[in-house]
Amino acid sequence: QVQLVESGGGLVQAGGSLGLSCSASGSIFGIGAMAWYRQAPGKQRDVVATITSGGTSSYADSVKGRFTISRDNAKNTVYLQMDSLKPEDTAAYYCNADAFPSPAQARARRYYNYWGQGTQVTVSS
């Protein structure tokens, strides 16, 4: 089994910064793409940023130029640096990753998809 654990959420004023991290642990035989999603109350969960195992990143238009996703493959960890935060960034942020949970799955190149439990980010105006 693979577990994703996020940390770093909290309360910040508009214009401020926060950094999130997500570490994967458990039975891991390789990690592919990793991503951050967010979900505000009453809204659907949307992708914020993604990063491939090779380090290629992409962002939602709403966060381009303000958020930066990065990863440390040696630590099985993905990060999200959030700058110039706005009240509309308030949401629960979820880590997502494709991982091989066994050698057999790795040989078959068959990823399983995993979610973290979420961490709350609140931006006050």
PDB file of C-alpha atoms in Angstrom, residues 21-107:
ATOM      1  CA  SER A  21       4.732  19.233   0.846  1.00  0.00           C
ATOM      2  CA  CYS A  22       3.553  15.686   0.229  1.00  0.00           C
ATOM      3  CA  SER A  23       5.589  12.608   0.997  1.00  0.00           C
ATOM      4  CA  ALA A  24       4.854   9.167  -0.342  1.00  0.00           C
ATOM      5  CA  SER A  25       5.634   6.123   1.772  1.00  0.00           C
ATOM      6  CA  GLY A  26       4.877   2.442   1.920  1.00  0.00           C
ATOM      7  CA  SER A  27       5.328  -0.173  -0.754  1.00  0.00           C
ATOM      8  CA  ILE A  28       6.715   1.932  -3.589  1.00  0.00           C
ATOM      9  CA  PHE A  29       8.530   0.607  -6.633  1.00  0.00           C
ATOM     10  CA  GLY A  30       8.515   3.794  -8.628  1.00  0.00           C
ATOM     11  CA  ILE A  31       6.485   6.994  -8.826  1.00  0.00           C
ATOM     12  CA  GLY A  32       5.304   8.617 -12.009  1.00  0.00           C
ATOM     13  CA  ALA A  33       3.434  11.887 -12.280  1.00  0.00           C
ATOM     14  CA  MET A  34       2.576  13.784  -9.123  1.00  0.00           C
ATOM     15  CA  ALA A  35       0.068  16.586  -8.781  1.00  0.00           C
ATOM     16  CA  TRP A  36      -1.732  18.970  -6.507  1.00  0.00           C
ATOM     17  CA  TYR A  37      -5.494  19.411  -6.655  1.00  0.00           C
ATOM     18  CA  ARG A  38      -7.770  21.677  -4.658  1.00  0.00           C
ATOM     19  CA  GLN A  39     -11.398  21.687  -3.695  1.00  0.00           C
ATOM     20  CA  ALA A  40     -13.313  24.619  -2.301  1.00  0.00           C
ATOM     21  CA  PRO A  41     -16.600  24.065  -0.416  1.00  0.00           C
ATOM     22  CA  GLY A  42     -19.416  23.254  -2.801  1.00  0.00           C
ATOM     23  CA  LYS A  43     -17.096  23.008  -5.796  1.00  0.00           C
ATOM     24  CA  GLN A  44     -15.470  20.178  -7.697  1.00  0.00           C
ATOM     25  CA  ARG A  45     -11.896  19.107  -7.158  1.00  0.00           C
ATOM     26  CA  ASP A  46      -9.667  20.724  -9.773  1.00  0.00           C
ATOM     27  CA  VAL A  47      -6.045  20.213 -10.741  1.00  0.00           C
ATOM     28  CA  VAL A  48      -3.685  22.982  -9.647  1.00  0.00           C
ATOM     29  CA  ALA A  49      -0.327  21.748 -10.914  1.00  0.00           C
ATOM     30  CA  THR A  50       1.291  18.568 -12.170  1.00  0.00           C
ATOM     31  CA  ILE A  51       4.866  17.379 -12.535  1.00  0.00           C
ATOM     32  CA  THR A  52       6.209  14.360 -14.374  1.00  0.00           C
ATOM     33  CA  SER A  53       8.900  12.058 -13.058  1.00  0.00           C
ATOM     34  CA  GLY A  54      11.300  13.920 -15.343  1.00  0.00           C
ATOM     35  CA  GLY A  55      10.385  17.285 -13.858  1.00  0.00           C
ATOM     36  CA  THR A  56       8.111  18.728 -16.543  1.00  0.00           C
ATOM     37  CA  SER A  57       5.445  20.846 -14.882  1.00  0.00           C
ATOM     38  CA  SER A  58       2.114  22.339 -15.874  1.00  0.00           C
ATOM     39  CA  TYR A  59      -0.261  24.689 -14.102  1.00  0.00           C
ATOM     40  CA  ALA A  60      -3.867  25.755 -14.047  1.00  0.00           C
ATOM     41  CA  ASP A  61      -4.278  29.176 -15.601  1.00  0.00           C
ATOM     42  CA  SER A  62      -5.503  30.584 -12.296  1.00  0.00           C
ATOM     43  CA  VAL A  63      -2.166  29.904 -10.558  1.00  0.00           C
ATOM     44  CA  LYS A  64       0.373  30.404 -13.342  1.00  0.00           C
ATOM     45  CA  GLY A  65       3.141  32.740 -12.276  1.00  0.00           C
ATOM     46  CA  ARG A  66       2.187  32.448  -8.590  1.00  0.00           C
ATOM     47  CA  PHE A  67       2.567  28.749  -7.743  1.00  0.00           C
ATOM     48  CA  THR A  68       5.559  26.498  -8.300  1.00  0.00           C
ATOM     49  CA  ILE A  69       5.482  22.706  -8.183  1.00  0.00           C
ATOM     50  CA  SER A  70       8.667  20.717  -7.646  1.00  0.00           C
ATOM     51  CA  ARG A  71       9.672  17.248  -6.543  1.00  0.00           C
ATOM     52  CA  ASP A  72      12.506  15.367  -4.915  1.00  0.00           C
ATOM     53  CA  ASN A  73      12.521  11.889  -6.396  1.00  0.00           C
ATOM     54  CA  ALA A  74      15.016  10.603  -3.836  1.00  0.00           C
ATOM     55  CA  LYS A  75      12.587  11.533  -1.061  1.00  0.00           C
ATOM     56  CA  ASN A  76       9.381  10.591  -2.941  1.00  0.00           C
ATOM     57  CA  THR A  77       8.157  14.086  -2.141  1.00  0.00           C
ATOM     58  CA  VAL A  78       6.339  16.756  -4.105  1.00  0.00           C
ATOM     59  CA  TYR A  79       6.144  20.407  -3.118  1.00  0.00           C
ATOM     60  CA  LEU A  80       3.889  23.332  -3.934  1.00  0.00           C
ATOM     61  CA  GLN A  81       5.167  26.837  -3.284  1.00  0.00           C
ATOM     62  CA  MET A  82       2.288  29.298  -3.302  1.00  0.00           C
ATOM     63  CA  ASP A  83       3.061  33.005  -3.575  1.00  0.00           C
ATOM     64  CA  SER A  84       0.853  36.064  -3.986  1.00  0.00           C
ATOM     65  CA  LEU A  85      -2.023  34.150  -2.495  1.00  0.00           C
ATOM     66  CA  LYS A  86      -5.580  35.334  -3.065  1.00  0.00           C
ATOM     67  CA  PRO A  87      -8.767  34.655  -1.108  1.00  0.00           C
ATOM     68  CA  GLU A  88      -9.993  32.568  -4.036  1.00  0.00           C
ATOM     69  CA  ASP A  89      -7.095  30.176  -3.426  1.00  0.00           C
ATOM     70  CA  THR A  90      -8.833  29.086  -0.230  1.00  0.00           C
ATOM     71  CA  ALA A  91      -9.501  25.354  -0.469  1.00  0.00           C
ATOM     72  CA  ALA A  92      -8.495  21.937   0.720  1.00  0.00           C
ATOM     73  CA  TYR A  93      -5.374  20.939  -1.192  1.00  0.00           C
ATOM     74  CA  TYR A  94      -4.827  17.310  -2.114  1.00  0.00           C
ATOM     75  CA  CYS A  95      -1.709  15.513  -3.273  1.00  0.00           C
ATOM     76  CA  ASN A  96      -2.051  12.926  -6.018  1.00  0.00           C
ATOM     77  CA  ALA A  97       0.477  10.461  -7.382  1.00  0.00           C
ATOM     78  CA  ASP A  98       0.829   7.543  -9.759  1.00  0.00           C
ATOM     79  CA  ALA A  99       2.899   4.800  -8.166  1.00  0.00           C
ATOM     80  CA  PHE A 100       3.880   1.171  -8.644  1.00  0.00           C
ATOM     81  CA  PRO A 101       2.933  -0.659  -5.406  1.00  0.00           C
ATOM     82  CA  SER A 102       4.751  -3.890  -6.246  1.00  0.00           C
ATOM     83  CA  PRO A 103       7.601  -5.193  -8.431  1.00  0.00           C
ATOM     84  CA  ALA A 104       5.088  -6.975 -10.636  1.00  0.00           C
ATOM     85  CA  GLN A 105       3.192  -3.738 -11.280  1.00  0.00           C
ATOM     86  CA  ALA A 106       6.470  -1.987 -12.013  1.00  0.00           C
ATOM     87  CA  ARG A 107       7.478  -4.631 -14.557  1.00  0.00           C
TER      88      ARG A 107
END
